[in-house]
Coordinates of C-alpha atoms in Angstrom, one line a residue:
Chain A
M1 CA 7.8 -90.7 138.8
L2 CA 9.2 -93.0 137.0
N3 CA 7.0 -95.5 135.9
H4 CA 6.8 -99.2 134.2
Y5 CA 6.1 -98.2 130.7
S6 CA 8.5 -95.5 129.6
F7 CA 10.8 -98.0 130.6
V8 CA 9.6 -99.8 128.5
F9 CA 9.6 -97.0 125.6
V10 CA 13.6 -95.7 127.0
T11 CA 15.4 -99.5 126.5
T12 CA 13.5 -100.0 123.2
L13 CA 15.4 -96.6 122.2
I14 CA 18.5 -97.2 124.4
L15 CA 19.5 -100.2 122.1
N16 CA 19.6 -99.3 119.4
L17 CA 21.6 -95.5 120.3
S18 CA 23.9 -97.5 122.5
A19 CA 24.4 -100.5 119.3
E20 CA 26.7 -97.6 117.6
N21 CA 29.0 -97.8 120.3
S22 CA 31.1 -101.1 119.6
N23 CA 32.5 -101.3 122.9
T24 CA 29.0 -101.6 124.7
G25 CA 28.9 -105.0 126.3
K26 CA 32.4 -106.0 125.0
M27 CA 35.0 -107.6 126.9
V28 CA 38.8 -107.6 127.6
Y29 CA 41.1 -110.3 128.7
L30 CA 44.1 -109.8 131.4
P31 CA 45.9 -112.6 131.8
N32 CA 47.3 -114.2 134.9
G33 CA 49.4 -111.4 137.1
V34 CA 50.7 -110.1 140.1
Y35 CA 48.7 -106.7 142.1
H36 CA 51.5 -105.3 144.7
P37 CA 48.6 -103.6 147.5
F38 CA 49.2 -100.4 147.8
F39 CA 47.4 -100.0 151.6
K40 CA 47.7 -103.0 153.7
N41 CA 49.0 -104.2 157.2
S42 CA 51.2 -105.7 158.5
D43 CA 50.1 -108.7 158.4
D44 CA 48.3 -108.7 155.3
F45 CA 51.0 -109.8 151.6
D46 CA 52.8 -108.1 150.1
S47 CA 51.4 -109.3 146.8
I48 CA 48.5 -110.8 145.0
R49 CA 48.3 -113.5 142.6
L50 CA 45.6 -113.3 140.8
Q51 CA 43.9 -115.7 138.3
A52 CA 43.8 -114.5 134.4
F53 CA 40.3 -113.0 134.1
Y54 CA 37.8 -110.6 131.6
M55 CA 37.1 -106.6 132.3
D56 CA 34.4 -105.3 131.6
V57 CA 35.6 -102.3 128.3
L58 CA 33.1 -99.4 129.7
P59 CA 31.8 -99.3 133.2
V60 CA 28.0 -99.6 133.1
T61 CA 25.7 -97.3 131.2
N62 CA 22.4 -95.5 132.1
G63 CA 21.2 -97.0 129.3
D64 CA 22.5 -100.4 130.0
F65 CA 21.3 -100.6 133.7
L66 CA 17.8 -99.3 132.2
D67 CA 17.8 -102.0 129.9
F68 CA 18.3 -104.4 133.0
L69 CA 15.1 -102.6 134.9
K70 CA 13.5 -103.8 132.4
K71 CA 13.9 -107.5 132.7
H72 CA 14.5 -107.1 136.8
P73 CA 11.7 -104.7 137.7
R74 CA 12.7 -105.8 141.8
W75 CA 15.6 -103.3 141.5
Q76 CA 13.3 -100.3 140.3
K77 CA 13.2 -97.3 142.2
N78 CA 9.5 -98.2 143.6
S79 CA 10.4 -102.3 143.9
V80 CA 13.4 -101.8 146.0
K81 CA 14.3 -102.9 149.4
P82 CA 15.5 -99.8 151.8
I83 CA 18.0 -101.8 153.1
F84 CA 19.6 -102.8 149.7
A85 CA 19.8 -99.3 147.9
D86 CA 18.9 -96.1 149.8
S87 CA 16.3 -93.2 149.1
L88 CA 19.5 -91.9 146.5
Y89 CA 19.2 -94.7 144.3
L90 CA 18.4 -94.6 140.4
K91 CA 18.4 -90.6 141.1
A92 CA 20.1 -88.8 138.0
L93 CA 17.2 -91.2 135.6
S94 CA 14.7 -90.3 138.3
S95 CA 15.0 -86.0 137.7
H96 CA 14.9 -86.7 133.7
N97 CA 12.0 -87.1 132.7
L98 CA 11.6 -90.3 130.6
S99 CA 9.0 -90.5 128.5
E100 CA 10.8 -88.0 126.3
Q101 CA 13.0 -88.9 124.2
P102 CA 17.1 -89.1 126.0
E103 CA 19.7 -87.9 125.1
K104 CA 21.9 -89.8 123.8
E105 CA 24.8 -88.4 126.1
L106 CA 22.8 -89.6 129.1
I107 CA 22.2 -93.3 127.8
Q108 CA 25.8 -93.0 127.1
S109 CA 26.0 -91.5 130.5
P110 CA 28.1 -94.1 133.3
L111 CA 25.4 -95.1 135.4
T112 CA 26.3 -93.7 139.3
Y113 CA 23.4 -93.7 142.1
V114 CA 23.1 -97.6 142.5
S115 CA 24.4 -99.2 145.7
W116 CA 26.4 -102.1 146.0
F117 CA 23.2 -104.9 146.0
A118 CA 22.1 -103.6 142.9
S119 CA 25.8 -103.8 141.1
K120 CA 26.7 -107.1 142.4
D121 CA 23.3 -108.7 141.1
Y122 CA 22.9 -107.0 137.8
C123 CA 26.6 -108.7 136.9
E124 CA 25.6 -111.1 138.0
C125 CA 22.5 -111.8 136.1
Q126 CA 24.7 -111.7 133.3
G127 CA 26.0 -114.4 134.5
K128 CA 29.7 -111.6 135.5
R129 CA 30.5 -110.8 139.1
L130 CA 31.7 -107.3 140.4
P131 CA 35.9 -107.5 140.4
T132 CA 37.3 -107.6 143.1
T133 CA 39.7 -104.9 145.2
A134 CA 42.8 -106.3 143.9
E135 CA 41.4 -106.8 140.2
W136 CA 40.5 -103.6 139.6
E137 CA 43.1 -102.4 141.2
Y138 CA 45.5 -104.6 138.6
A139 CA 43.2 -103.4 135.6
A140 CA 44.1 -99.4 136.8
Q141 CA 47.8 -99.1 137.8
A142 CA 48.2 -99.3 133.5
G143 CA 48.7 -96.7 131.8
E144 CA 48.3 -96.2 128.2
S145 CA 51.5 -98.1 126.7
E146 CA 52.9 -100.2 130.4
P147 CA 50.5 -102.3 132.1
V148 CA 52.0 -101.4 135.3
S149 CA 52.5 -97.2 134.9
S150 CA 55.8 -96.4 136.6
E151 CA 56.0 -93.8 140.1
N152 CA 55.8 -90.4 137.6
S153 CA 53.6 -91.6 135.6
P154 CA 51.3 -88.9 133.6
L155 CA 48.5 -91.3 134.7
F156 CA 48.6 -90.3 138.7
R157 CA 49.1 -86.8 137.3
R158 CA 46.0 -86.8 135.0
I159 CA 44.0 -89.2 138.4
L160 CA 44.5 -85.8 140.6
F161 CA 43.8 -83.1 138.0
W162 CA 40.3 -84.6 137.9
Y163 CA 39.9 -84.5 141.5
S164 CA 40.6 -80.5 141.3
Q165 CA 37.3 -80.3 138.4
P166 CA 33.6 -79.6 139.5
T167 CA 31.6 -82.9 138.6
V168 CA 29.9 -82.3 135.5
F169 CA 25.7 -83.5 135.5
P170 CA 25.2 -85.4 133.2
L171 CA 28.4 -86.9 133.2
P172 CA 30.3 -87.3 130.3
K173 CA 29.6 -90.8 128.4
T174 CA 31.9 -93.4 128.3
G175 CA 34.7 -94.2 126.3
S176 CA 35.3 -91.2 125.5
A177 CA 38.7 -91.4 126.6
P178 CA 41.6 -93.2 125.8
P179 CA 41.8 -97.6 126.5
N180 CA 44.6 -98.0 128.7
Y181 CA 46.8 -101.2 127.8
W182 CA 44.6 -103.4 128.4
G183 CA 41.8 -101.7 126.0
I184 CA 39.8 -100.5 129.3
H185 CA 38.1 -97.6 128.8
D186 CA 37.1 -94.5 132.2
L187 CA 38.4 -96.3 135.2
H188 CA 39.7 -93.3 136.6
G189 CA 38.5 -89.5 135.5
L190 CA 34.8 -90.3 135.5
I191 CA 33.5 -91.9 138.0
F192 CA 34.0 -94.3 141.4
E193 CA 33.4 -98.0 141.0
W194 CA 32.6 -100.7 143.4
V195 CA 34.5 -103.3 143.9
A196 CA 32.8 -106.7 145.6
D197 CA 35.6 -106.5 148.5
F198 CA 35.0 -102.3 149.0
N199 CA 34.9 -102.7 152.3
S200 CA 38.3 -105.3 152.8
A201 CA 40.6 -102.3 154.2
L202 CA 38.1 -102.1 157.0
F203 CA 37.5 -105.2 158.2
S204 CA 40.6 -107.0 156.9
N205 CA 41.6 -107.5 160.2
D206 CA 39.8 -108.6 163.7
S207 CA 40.6 -106.1 166.5
R208 CA 40.9 -102.2 164.6
T209 CA 42.6 -101.1 167.4
K210 CA 45.8 -103.2 165.8
G211 CA 45.3 -102.2 162.1
G212 CA 41.8 -101.1 161.1
L213 CA 40.6 -98.2 159.7
E214 CA 41.1 -95.8 162.3
S215 CA 44.2 -96.8 162.8
S216 CA 45.5 -96.3 159.0
L217 CA 43.5 -93.6 157.1
F218 CA 43.0 -91.0 159.4
C219 CA 45.7 -88.5 160.3
G220 CA 48.5 -89.3 162.8
S221 CA 49.5 -92.9 161.4
G222 CA 48.5 -92.8 158.0
N223 CA 51.9 -93.0 156.5
V224 CA 52.9 -96.3 158.4
S225 CA 50.4 -99.1 155.6
V226 CA 51.4 -97.1 152.5
T227 CA 53.6 -98.5 150.5
D228 CA 54.0 -95.7 147.9
L229 CA 53.2 -92.5 149.4
K230 CA 53.7 -90.4 146.3
N231 CA 50.3 -92.4 145.6
Y232 CA 47.6 -89.8 146.5
A233 CA 45.7 -90.5 143.7
A234 CA 45.5 -94.7 145.0
Y235 CA 44.9 -93.1 148.6
I236 CA 42.0 -90.9 147.8
R237 CA 40.6 -94.1 146.2
Y238 CA 41.0 -96.7 149.2
A239 CA 39.4 -93.9 151.3
F240 CA 36.7 -93.4 149.0
R241 CA 35.3 -97.2 149.6
S242 CA 35.9 -97.2 152.7
S243 CA 33.8 -94.2 153.4
L244 CA 31.3 -96.6 151.8
K245 CA 28.3 -98.6 152.8
A246 CA 26.4 -101.5 150.6
S247 CA 23.3 -99.8 149.8
Y248 CA 24.3 -96.0 149.1
S249 CA 24.0 -94.7 146.5
I250 CA 26.0 -91.6 145.2
S251 CA 26.0 -89.0 142.5
N252 CA 29.9 -90.2 140.9
L253 CA 29.9 -94.2 141.9
G254 CA 29.2 -96.9 139.2
F255 CA 30.1 -100.2 138.6
R256 CA 31.4 -102.6 135.8
C257 CA 31.3 -106.2 135.8
V258 CA 34.6 -109.0 135.3
K259 CA 33.9 -112.8 134.7
D260 CA 36.2 -115.9 135.5
L261 CA 37.5 -117.9 132.4
P262 CA 35.9 -121.2 131.0
L263 CA 37.4 -123.7 133.5
Q264 CA 38.0 -125.5 130.7
G265 CA 38.6 -124.2 126.9
G266 CA 35.6 -122.2 125.6
K267 CA 35.4 -118.5 124.9
I268 CA 33.4 -116.0 126.5
Chain B
M1 CA 28.2 -79.4 184.9
E2 CA 24.9 -79.8 183.9
I3 CA 23.2 -79.3 180.7
R4 CA 19.9 -76.7 180.5
G5 CA 18.7 -76.6 177.8
E6 CA 19.5 -76.2 173.4
E7 CA 20.1 -73.9 170.7
T8 CA 21.4 -73.8 167.3
A9 CA 25.2 -72.3 166.8
L10 CA 25.2 -69.5 164.3
L11 CA 28.1 -69.7 162.3
T12 CA 29.9 -66.9 160.5
D13 CA 32.2 -67.0 157.4
A14 CA 35.8 -65.3 157.8
P15 CA 36.2 -62.7 158.6
V16 CA 33.3 -61.7 161.4
V17 CA 32.4 -63.7 164.7
P18 CA 29.9 -64.8 166.0
P19 CA 29.1 -62.5 169.0
P20 CA 29.9 -63.7 172.5
I21 CA 27.9 -66.4 174.4
A22 CA 25.9 -64.1 176.8
R23 CA 24.8 -67.5 179.0
K24 CA 25.9 -68.3 182.0
H25 CA 25.4 -71.9 181.7
A26 CA 26.4 -75.1 179.5
T27 CA 23.6 -75.6 177.0
K28 CA 23.5 -78.6 173.8
V29 CA 24.3 -77.0 171.0
I30 CA 23.8 -78.1 167.4
V31 CA 26.3 -77.7 164.9
H32 CA 25.8 -78.3 161.2
L33 CA 28.6 -77.9 159.2
E34 CA 28.2 -78.6 155.3
V35 CA 31.4 -80.0 153.4
R36 CA 31.2 -78.0 149.3
E37 CA 34.4 -78.3 146.8
V38 CA 33.8 -75.9 145.3
M39 CA 35.8 -73.7 142.3
K40 CA 36.4 -70.2 143.3
E41 CA 39.4 -67.9 142.1
I42 CA 43.0 -67.4 144.7
T43 CA 43.5 -64.7 142.4
D44 CA 42.1 -62.8 139.1
G45 CA 42.1 -65.1 136.3
V46 CA 43.3 -67.6 138.7
Q47 CA 40.9 -70.5 139.5
Y48 CA 41.7 -73.4 141.7
M49 CA 39.0 -76.5 143.6
F50 CA 38.9 -75.3 147.2
W51 CA 37.6 -77.8 149.4
T52 CA 35.8 -75.7 152.7
F53 CA 33.3 -76.0 155.3
G54 CA 30.3 -74.3 154.6
G55 CA 31.8 -72.8 151.1
S56 CA 34.7 -70.8 151.7
V57 CA 37.9 -70.8 153.2
P58 CA 39.1 -70.8 155.5
G59 CA 35.7 -72.7 157.1
K60 CA 32.6 -70.9 159.5
F61 CA 33.5 -70.2 162.8
I62 CA 32.5 -72.1 165.4
R63 CA 32.2 -70.5 169.2
I64 CA 30.8 -72.8 172.0
R65 CA 31.5 -72.2 175.5
E66 CA 32.9 -74.2 178.2
G67 CA 31.0 -77.5 179.4
D68 CA 28.5 -77.4 176.2
M69 CA 27.1 -80.9 175.2
V70 CA 27.7 -79.9 171.1
E71 CA 25.8 -82.1 168.8
F72 CA 28.0 -81.9 165.6
H73 CA 26.7 -82.7 161.6
L74 CA 28.9 -83.5 159.4
K75 CA 27.5 -82.8 156.1
N76 CA 28.9 -84.0 152.7
H77 CA 26.8 -82.6 149.6
P78 CA 25.6 -85.3 146.9
D79 CA 27.3 -83.3 144.2
N80 CA 30.6 -83.7 146.2
K81 CA 33.2 -86.0 144.9
L82 CA 35.3 -87.2 148.1
A83 CA 34.8 -88.5 151.3
H84 CA 35.2 -86.3 154.0
N85 CA 35.5 -86.1 157.4
I86 CA 36.9 -83.4 160.8
D87 CA 38.8 -83.5 163.5
L88 CA 38.5 -80.7 165.6
H89 CA 41.1 -80.2 167.8
A90 CA 38.7 -79.1 170.6
V91 CA 37.6 -82.6 171.0
S92 CA 39.2 -85.2 173.7
G93 CA 38.7 -88.1 172.1
Q94 CA 39.4 -91.1 168.7
G95 CA 40.6 -88.5 166.3
G96 CA 38.8 -85.7 167.3
G97 CA 35.9 -86.4 165.6
A98 CA 37.6 -87.6 162.8
A99 CA 36.6 -91.4 162.2
A100 CA 33.1 -91.3 163.6
T101 CA 32.8 -88.0 160.9
F102 CA 34.2 -89.9 158.1
T103 CA 30.9 -89.3 155.8
A104 CA 30.4 -90.4 151.8
P105 CA 29.1 -87.7 149.3
G106 CA 25.5 -87.2 150.1
H107 CA 25.8 -88.7 153.8
E108 CA 25.6 -86.7 156.9
S109 CA 27.5 -87.7 159.9
I110 CA 27.1 -87.1 164.0
F111 CA 28.5 -87.1 167.1
S112 CA 28.8 -85.3 170.1
F113 CA 31.6 -84.4 172.4
R114 CA 31.8 -82.0 175.1
A115 CA 33.6 -79.0 175.0
I116 CA 36.0 -79.9 178.1
N117 CA 38.9 -77.6 177.4
P118 CA 38.6 -73.9 177.0
G119 CA 40.4 -72.3 174.0
L120 CA 41.0 -71.0 170.4
F121 CA 41.3 -74.2 168.4
V122 CA 41.6 -75.5 164.4
Y123 CA 39.6 -77.8 162.8
H124 CA 40.3 -79.9 159.7
C125 CA 39.7 -82.3 157.5
A126 CA 41.8 -85.7 158.4
S127 CA 40.4 -88.1 155.5
A128 CA 43.6 -89.7 153.7
P129 CA 46.0 -88.3 152.3
V130 CA 45.3 -85.6 154.6
G131 CA 47.7 -83.0 153.5
M132 CA 46.2 -82.7 150.4
H133 CA 42.8 -82.2 152.4
I134 CA 43.5 -79.3 154.5
A135 CA 45.9 -77.9 151.1
N136 CA 42.6 -77.8 149.2
G137 CA 41.1 -75.7 152.3
M138 CA 40.1 -77.9 154.5
Y139 CA 40.1 -75.4 158.1
G140 CA 39.1 -73.5 160.2
L141 CA 38.5 -71.9 163.8
I142 CA 36.0 -73.4 166.6
L143 CA 37.1 -70.9 170.1
V144 CA 35.3 -72.2 173.1
E145 CA 34.9 -69.5 175.8
P146 CA 36.0 -70.2 179.3
L147 CA 33.3 -70.1 182.0
E148 CA 34.3 -66.8 182.7
G149 CA 33.9 -65.3 179.1
L150 CA 36.4 -63.3 178.0
P151 CA 36.7 -59.4 178.3
K152 CA 34.5 -57.4 176.4
V153 CA 36.2 -55.6 173.4
D154 CA 35.1 -52.9 170.9
K155 CA 36.2 -55.2 167.5
E156 CA 36.4 -59.3 166.7
F157 CA 37.3 -60.9 163.6
Y158 CA 38.0 -64.0 162.7
V159 CA 41.6 -64.3 159.7
M160 CA 43.4 -67.8 158.4
Q161 CA 46.1 -68.3 157.2
G162 CA 46.7 -71.1 154.8
E163 CA 48.6 -71.9 151.6
F164 CA 48.2 -73.2 148.4
Y165 CA 50.2 -75.1 145.9
T166 CA 49.2 -74.9 142.2
S167 CA 50.5 -77.2 139.2
G168 CA 51.1 -73.5 137.5
K169 CA 53.7 -71.2 139.2
Y170 CA 52.4 -68.5 140.8
G171 CA 49.8 -65.5 138.8
Q172 CA 49.6 -68.8 135.9
K173 CA 45.9 -67.8 134.5
G174 CA 43.2 -71.0 134.0
L175 CA 42.2 -73.5 136.2
Q176 CA 45.0 -75.1 138.6
P177 CA 45.4 -78.7 139.9
F178 CA 47.1 -78.9 143.3
S179 CA 50.6 -79.8 143.2
Q180 CA 51.1 -83.1 145.3
D181 CA 54.9 -82.4 144.3
K182 CA 55.1 -78.6 145.2
A183 CA 53.3 -79.7 148.5
I184 CA 56.1 -82.2 149.5
E185 CA 58.6 -79.8 149.0
E186 CA 56.6 -77.1 150.8
N187 CA 57.3 -74.7 148.3
A188 CA 54.2 -72.8 148.0
D189 CA 52.9 -70.4 145.3
Y190 CA 50.6 -68.6 146.9
V191 CA 50.3 -68.2 150.8
V192 CA 47.3 -66.5 151.7
F193 CA 44.8 -64.9 155.1
N194 CA 41.5 -66.2 154.9
G195 CA 41.2 -67.9 150.9
A196 CA 42.5 -66.4 148.8
V197 CA 44.7 -63.1 147.3
N198 CA 42.6 -59.4 148.2
A199 CA 41.4 -61.4 151.1
L200 CA 41.2 -58.0 153.4
T201 CA 41.6 -55.3 151.1
G202 CA 40.4 -53.1 149.4
D203 CA 36.8 -52.9 150.2
K204 CA 37.3 -55.7 152.3
S205 CA 40.1 -54.7 154.4
L206 CA 39.3 -55.4 158.7
Q207 CA 37.4 -51.7 159.5
V208 CA 37.8 -50.3 162.9
N209 CA 37.8 -46.1 165.0
V210 CA 40.7 -45.3 166.6
G211 CA 40.1 -46.2 170.8
E212 CA 38.8 -49.5 169.7
T213 CA 40.7 -51.9 171.4
V214 CA 40.7 -54.9 168.6
R215 CA 40.9 -58.5 169.5
L216 CA 42.0 -61.0 166.2
Y217 CA 42.1 -65.3 166.0
L218 CA 44.3 -65.9 164.8
G219 CA 44.5 -69.6 162.5
N220 CA 47.1 -71.4 160.4
G221 CA 45.6 -74.0 158.8
G222 CA 48.8 -74.8 156.8
P223 CA 49.0 -77.9 155.7
N224 CA 53.2 -76.7 155.8
L225 CA 53.8 -73.3 157.0
V226 CA 54.8 -71.6 160.4
S227 CA 53.3 -68.1 160.2
S228 CA 55.5 -64.9 161.9
F229 CA 52.0 -63.2 161.6
H230 CA 52.8 -59.1 162.5
V231 CA 50.5 -56.3 161.9
I232 CA 52.4 -52.9 160.3
G233 CA 51.8 -50.2 162.8
E234 CA 50.9 -52.5 165.8
I235 CA 52.3 -53.5 169.1
F236 CA 50.1 -56.5 170.7
D237 CA 48.9 -55.3 173.7
L238 CA 47.8 -58.9 175.0
V239 CA 49.0 -62.2 173.4
Y240 CA 46.6 -65.5 174.4
T241 CA 49.7 -67.5 173.0
E242 CA 49.1 -70.7 171.0
G243 CA 45.2 -70.0 171.2
G244 CA 45.7 -71.2 174.8
N245 CA 42.4 -69.2 176.9
R246 CA 44.4 -66.5 179.1
P247 CA 46.5 -64.6 178.1
N248 CA 50.6 -64.6 178.7
Q249 CA 52.1 -61.9 177.4
T250 CA 52.0 -58.4 176.8
N251 CA 53.7 -55.9 174.0
V252 CA 54.3 -58.3 171.8
Q253 CA 55.7 -57.4 168.0
T254 CA 55.2 -60.6 165.8
T255 CA 53.7 -64.1 167.1
L256 CA 54.1 -67.2 166.2
I257 CA 51.0 -69.5 164.8
P258 CA 52.0 -73.0 164.5
A259 CA 50.3 -75.0 161.0
G260 CA 47.5 -76.5 162.7
G261 CA 47.2 -73.9 165.7
S262 CA 46.0 -70.5 166.5
S263 CA 46.8 -67.6 168.5
V264 CA 44.8 -64.4 169.4
V265 CA 45.7 -60.7 170.4
E266 CA 45.1 -58.1 171.4
F267 CA 45.9 -54.2 170.8
K268 CA 43.6 -50.8 171.3
V269 CA 44.2 -48.5 168.0
D270 CA 45.8 -45.3 169.0
V271 CA 45.9 -43.5 165.8
P272 CA 44.3 -43.3 161.9
A273 CA 46.2 -45.1 159.8
T274 CA 45.9 -48.8 157.5
Y275 CA 48.1 -51.3 159.3
I276 CA 49.2 -54.6 157.6
L277 CA 48.0 -58.0 158.5
V278 CA 51.6 -60.2 156.9
D279 CA 53.3 -63.3 158.0
H280 CA 56.9 -61.2 158.6
S281 CA 58.4 -64.5 157.3
I282 CA 58.7 -61.4 154.7
F283 CA 58.7 -63.1 150.9
R284 CA 55.6 -64.3 151.7
T285 CA 53.9 -61.5 151.7
F286 CA 56.0 -59.5 149.1
N287 CA 55.8 -62.5 146.2
K288 CA 52.8 -64.6 147.9
E289 CA 50.7 -62.2 148.8
A290 CA 50.6 -63.1 152.7
L291 CA 49.0 -59.4 153.5
G292 CA 45.6 -58.0 154.8
M293 CA 44.7 -54.1 156.1
L294 CA 43.0 -53.2 159.1
K295 CA 42.1 -49.2 158.5
A296 CA 41.5 -47.1 161.1
E297 CA 39.4 -43.7 161.3
G298 CA 39.5 -41.6 163.3
K299 CA 41.0 -38.4 165.4
E300 CA 45.0 -38.1 164.7
D301 CA 47.1 -38.2 167.6
K302 CA 50.9 -36.1 166.4
T303 CA 51.8 -36.9 169.9
V304 CA 51.5 -40.7 169.3
Y305 CA 52.3 -40.1 165.4
S306 CA 53.8 -37.2 163.6
G307 CA 54.0 -39.0 160.1
R308 CA 57.0 -36.2 158.4
L309 CA 57.2 -33.2 160.4
E310 CA 60.1 -32.1 157.4
D311 CA 62.2 -33.1 154.2
K312 CA 66.1 -32.2 154.1
L313 CA 69.0 -32.6 152.3
Y314 CA 71.4 -34.6 153.8
T315 CA 75.1 -33.8 152.4
P316 CA 77.9 -35.4 154.7

């Protein structure tokens, strides 16, 4: 059972541990750009113009979130309202004995078993927000050396390879894999991530019969709306997102935050 | 048709088939099927991440009766990476249940359907990308027995063909990820019965006795290849072509099993032998492992099969 004291103890410890990772709390700048949605309905736009924004270099870690829980106890497992997080919420954290010194790896592992509501509030409490699907995909289409991976990029093979591996718990620590072109780590190959409009594929049409989920994502008509047939990796992400509800807390689903540019000048 | 009572379906792993249904009325049948993503060997030293209905490939065999009301529970294990669902070809309705059962890891979906049509049906995952989910092993069979039941036989078995596309070539050791390129080209590395090389050979051969009648429930998960199913040394007395509920052919040598389809064959075993199950698209058998065995023990009948009687020189 979690209690407040263990969180205080643990989070004190974390601040020391996580300080060792220079990327903690760091964001990078992504310039104005255009994202061509992989998956879209017939009346959607072919491309989406994106304003420049900042994105977290790392997904939110267990350590980050324990710190957040200390300041915002309403999100602790015992306090959170069921409509905001299902019963699996923070399962990976609560299964550890937090009165003992947590493993450094656990602290630096990505947070999972977290609901959309909790993720959204976490970002907002930092003066940030969850990325949109377009922003997330825009950042995630970069390879290690180019902002937009080509169709035959090894990136897609790596993502598919990740699907072919069993999930190892606890999850590896964040920032272990090389960053992409923008300097962002772990967009692929570690966890899935919440986006603000995770259910947009489901609700982008008023009528489900016209272009909704059933007719687009499932057997029989699944290829009509796919702009790049070979991009199975993205297909799986879109499918995964559309299986979610905002209260879900899942073993391999976490998040990171983004931030808009200041309206006039200044630095973040 | 009146629904009386309630029962939980007994599900079995291939090659075992649940016992015939004895009741003569429709009932509510509860089916619990769990999706597991599991690492197993496809052959010695070659690991593959199988996505399964129930922990093995093919998925659990489900046996119900025409007219039954099925309450279906699809459970996606919390340790799984992906969202899954199920499309049962025995279902009349949107997506065969696919949309109703699209389920995130750590969740369970429930829907119900009426078994209107008897026959042997394939079920499979229909989550995007469908081909990859099927290629990774997400298929199985559901038998809807007709109202009058099926004729009694001595032995029933569950055999399902499927092919696998690995990044490395055939036999290459280690963990082999799914190859999307090979799947699109329909260039399979392994074509196997019951999910692995040698799943139906040696100690795991199907065992029967001479004189027994045998019924094979055959499925083909694909994802791509159509099976030319043949049993070497045996003739099918009856074939329920494409898994319909009535035998419509007698004395058949090779029966086609479509990808995403089924067939039922029956034969009486007349003499002792090791009968070989193959896909008679024959390079699949000898180079991709589409091979199983049915071993029949019992008394020889030299009037049916003599064996070699003589070995003589031939000098034309």
